[in-house]
């Protein structure tokens, strides 16, 4: 299972590859499954500001988008 720092790094890397504007600070939330291990990370850039944001959802086990 990937941690918060790794999830944010992967989301930022994806945003840069796609040419999306990434602004700090990011906000990451782990949404766990009720009856199975794992879950998903929801990462939002520019969490403290107005304006454009990038939202990426990653599988918490594999890190896949």
Tab-separated table of N, CA and C in Angstrom:
chain	number	residue	atom	x	y	z
A	1	UNK	N	0.843	-1.180	0.000
A	1	UNK	CA	0.000	0.000	0.000
A	1	UNK	C	0.882	1.234	0.000
A	2	UNK	N	0.556	2.198	-0.852
A	2	UNK	CA	1.369	3.408	-0.932
A	2	UNK	C	0.909	4.417	0.118
A	3	UNK	N	1.849	5.215	0.582
A	3	UNK	CA	1.553	6.213	1.590
A	3	UNK	C	1.155	7.544	0.964
A	4	UNK	N	0.849	8.493	1.831
A	4	UNK	CA	0.384	9.807	1.379
A	4	UNK	C	1.429	10.535	0.543
A	5	UNK	N	2.677	10.557	0.998
A	5	UNK	CA	3.731	11.263	0.265
A	5	UNK	C	3.925	10.679	-1.136
A	6	UNK	N	3.887	9.360	-1.242
A	6	UNK	CA	4.039	8.706	-2.545
A	6	UNK	C	2.839	9.006	-3.448
A	7	UNK	N	1.634	9.024	-2.881
A	7	UNK	CA	0.437	9.329	-3.663
A	7	UNK	C	0.497	10.752	-4.217
A	8	UNK	N	0.931	11.697	-3.402
A	8	UNK	CA	1.056	13.085	-3.854
A	8	UNK	C	2.122	13.187	-4.940
A	9	UNK	N	3.240	12.490	-4.759
A	9	UNK	CA	4.304	12.517	-5.763
A	9	UNK	C	3.818	11.972	-7.103
A	10	UNK	N	3.080	10.861	-7.075
A	10	UNK	CA	2.558	10.275	-8.307
A	10	UNK	C	1.535	11.195	-8.979
A	11	UNK	N	0.687	11.826	-8.185
A	11	UNK	CA	-0.307	12.745	-8.747
A	11	UNK	C	0.367	13.951	-9.388
A	12	UNK	N	1.380	14.488	-8.724
A	12	UNK	CA	2.103	15.637	-9.268
A	12	UNK	C	2.832	15.250	-10.558
A	13	UNK	N	3.424	14.072	-10.569
A	13	UNK	CA	4.119	13.580	-11.758
A	13	UNK	C	3.139	13.435	-12.928
A	14	UNK	N	1.959	12.889	-12.668
A	14	UNK	CA	0.943	12.741	-13.710
A	14	UNK	C	0.515	14.101	-14.250
A	15	UNK	N	0.291	15.053	-13.352
A	15	UNK	CA	-0.123	16.394	-13.774
A	15	UNK	C	0.940	17.044	-14.664
A	16	UNK	N	2.203	16.879	-14.310
A	16	UNK	CA	3.286	17.444	-15.119
A	16	UNK	C	3.367	16.776	-16.484
A	17	UNK	N	3.158	15.453	-16.532
A	17	UNK	CA	3.186	14.731	-17.808
A	17	UNK	C	2.056	15.185	-18.729
A	18	UNK	N	0.891	15.476	-18.154
A	18	UNK	CA	-0.269	15.891	-18.940
A	18	UNK	C	-0.264	17.384	-19.259
A	19	UNK	N	0.647	18.130	-18.635
A	19	UNK	CA	0.711	19.569	-18.857
A	19	UNK	C	-0.316	20.355	-18.052
A	20	UNK	N	-0.816	19.743	-16.973
A	20	UNK	CA	-1.789	20.417	-16.124
A	20	UNK	C	-1.049	21.283	-15.108
A	21	UNK	N	-1.614	22.413	-14.766
A	21	UNK	CA	-0.996	23.296	-13.774
A	21	UNK	C	-1.143	22.739	-12.369
A	22	UNK	N	-0.056	22.515	-11.701
A	22	UNK	CA	-0.048	21.982	-10.330
A	22	UNK	C	0.402	23.089	-9.386
A	23	UNK	N	-0.428	23.400	-8.396
A	23	UNK	CA	-0.081	24.401	-7.399
A	23	UNK	C	-0.097	23.762	-6.021
A	24	UNK	N	0.884	24.111	-5.206
A	24	UNK	CA	0.929	23.629	-3.827
A	24	UNK	C	0.085	24.561	-2.965
A	25	UNK	N	-0.447	24.137	-1.881
A	25	UNK	CA	-0.269	22.843	-1.228
A	25	UNK	C	-1.295	21.820	-1.718
A	26	UNK	N	-0.888	20.560	-1.783
A	26	UNK	CA	-1.846	19.519	-2.124
A	26	UNK	C	-2.589	19.030	-0.877
A	27	UNK	N	-3.708	18.387	-1.107
A	27	UNK	CA	-4.490	17.773	-0.036
A	27	UNK	C	-4.785	16.344	-0.459
A	28	UNK	N	-4.459	15.392	0.380
A	28	UNK	CA	-4.660	13.978	0.050
A	28	UNK	C	-5.539	13.320	1.105
A	29	UNK	N	-6.511	12.545	0.638
A	29	UNK	CA	-7.424	11.823	1.517
A	29	UNK	C	-7.436	10.351	1.113
A	30	UNK	N	-7.262	9.477	2.083
A	30	UNK	CA	-7.343	8.040	1.835
A	30	UNK	C	-8.762	7.581	2.117
A	31	UNK	N	-9.416	7.045	1.095
A	31	UNK	CA	-10.767	6.491	1.232
A	31	UNK	C	-10.639	4.975	1.300
A	32	UNK	N	-10.800	4.447	2.491
A	32	UNK	CA	-10.647	2.996	2.694
A	32	UNK	C	-11.923	2.253	2.308
A	33	UNK	N	-11.742	1.002	1.889
A	33	UNK	CA	-12.877	0.130	1.616
A	33	UNK	C	-13.404	-0.412	2.931
A	34	UNK	N	-14.661	-0.719	2.970
A	34	UNK	CA	-15.257	-1.199	4.217
A	34	UNK	C	-14.861	-2.622	4.551
A	35	UNK	N	-14.892	-3.518	3.575
A	35	UNK	CA	-14.709	-4.930	3.889
A	35	UNK	C	-13.505	-5.560	3.213
A	36	UNK	N	-12.743	-4.782	2.477
A	36	UNK	CA	-11.568	-5.302	1.786
A	36	UNK	C	-10.373	-4.410	2.107
A	37	UNK	N	-9.174	-4.946	2.015
A	37	UNK	CA	-8.002	-4.096	2.226
A	37	UNK	C	-7.836	-3.116	1.066
A	38	UNK	N	-7.122	-2.045	1.329
A	38	UNK	CA	-6.849	-1.075	0.269
A	38	UNK	C	-7.816	0.081	0.300
A	39	UNK	N	-8.016	0.643	-0.863
A	39	UNK	CA	-8.871	1.809	-0.995
A	39	UNK	C	-8.352	2.681	-2.118
A	40	UNK	N	-8.580	3.990	-1.997
A	40	UNK	CA	-8.090	4.906	-3.020
A	40	UNK	C	-7.663	6.225	-2.386
A	41	UNK	N	-6.659	6.827	-3.005
A	41	UNK	CA	-6.198	8.148	-2.618
A	41	UNK	C	-6.855	9.175	-3.524
A	42	UNK	N	-7.406	10.221	-2.942
A	42	UNK	CA	-7.921	11.361	-3.696
A	42	UNK	C	-7.001	12.538	-3.387
A	43	UNK	N	-6.333	13.040	-4.424
A	43	UNK	CA	-5.367	14.120	-4.262
A	43	UNK	C	-5.876	15.343	-5.007
A	44	UNK	N	-5.833	16.477	-4.327
A	44	UNK	CA	-6.297	17.744	-4.884
A	44	UNK	C	-5.175	18.762	-4.753
A	45	UNK	N	-4.794	19.381	-5.869
A	45	UNK	CA	-3.762	20.420	-5.804
A	45	UNK	C	-4.412	21.753	-5.466
A	46	UNK	N	-3.604	22.734	-5.072
A	46	UNK	CA	-4.070	24.087	-4.750
A	46	UNK	C	-5.207	24.028	-3.730
A	47	UNK	N	-5.037	23.218	-2.712
A	47	UNK	CA	-6.094	22.971	-1.736
A	47	UNK	C	-6.447	24.210	-0.915
A	48	UNK	N	-5.525	25.128	-0.741
A	48	UNK	CA	-5.776	26.290	0.107
A	48	UNK	C	-6.147	27.534	-0.689
A	49	UNK	N	-6.308	27.410	-2.002
A	49	UNK	CA	-6.538	28.603	-2.798
A	49	UNK	C	-7.710	28.494	-3.745
A	50	UNK	N	-8.068	29.650	-4.277
A	50	UNK	CA	-9.090	29.719	-5.316
A	50	UNK	C	-8.394	29.496	-6.657
A	51	UNK	N	-9.161	29.134	-7.653
A	51	UNK	CA	-8.588	28.987	-8.983
A	51	UNK	C	-8.496	27.547	-9.412
A	52	UNK	N	-7.665	27.294	-10.423
A	52	UNK	CA	-7.600	25.949	-11.004
A	52	UNK	C	-7.049	24.929	-10.018
A	53	UNK	N	-7.596	23.726	-10.118
A	53	UNK	CA	-7.160	22.617	-9.272
A	53	UNK	C	-7.010	21.370	-10.127
A	54	UNK	N	-6.150	20.493	-9.697
A	54	UNK	CA	-5.996	19.185	-10.329
A	54	UNK	C	-6.490	18.160	-9.330
A	55	UNK	N	-7.357	17.245	-9.773
A	55	UNK	CA	-7.860	16.174	-8.911
A	55	UNK	C	-7.466	14.843	-9.532
A	56	UNK	N	-6.753	14.030	-8.751
A	56	UNK	CA	-6.284	12.725	-9.218
A	56	UNK	C	-6.729	11.679	-8.205
A	57	UNK	N	-7.226	10.559	-8.701
A	57	UNK	CA	-7.627	9.445	-7.843
A	57	UNK	C	-6.740	8.258	-8.175
A	58	UNK	N	-6.061	7.729	-7.147
A	58	UNK	CA	-5.137	6.611	-7.310
A	58	UNK	C	-5.578	5.415	-6.481
A	59	UNK	N	-5.360	4.234	-7.007
A	59	UNK	CA	-5.579	3.013	-6.244
A	59	UNK	C	-4.523	2.954	-5.143
A	60	UNK	N	-4.923	2.739	-3.916
A	60	UNK	CA	-3.991	2.755	-2.787
A	60	UNK	C	-3.062	1.562	-2.765
A	61	UNK	N	-3.429	0.481	-3.421
A	61	UNK	CA	-2.577	-0.702	-3.457
A	61	UNK	C	-1.512	-0.587	-4.547
A	62	UNK	N	-1.927	-0.213	-5.757
A	62	UNK	CA	-1.008	-0.246	-6.894
A	62	UNK	C	-0.483	1.115	-7.311
A	63	UNK	N	-1.178	2.186	-6.941
A	63	UNK	CA	-0.779	3.512	-7.383
A	63	UNK	C	-1.262	3.867	-8.779
A	64	UNK	N	-2.100	3.004	-9.367
A	64	UNK	CA	-2.620	3.249	-10.713
A	64	UNK	C	-3.721	4.297	-10.666
A	65	UNK	N	-3.775	5.104	-11.731
A	65	UNK	CA	-4.813	6.143	-11.848
A	65	UNK	C	-6.137	5.481	-12.136
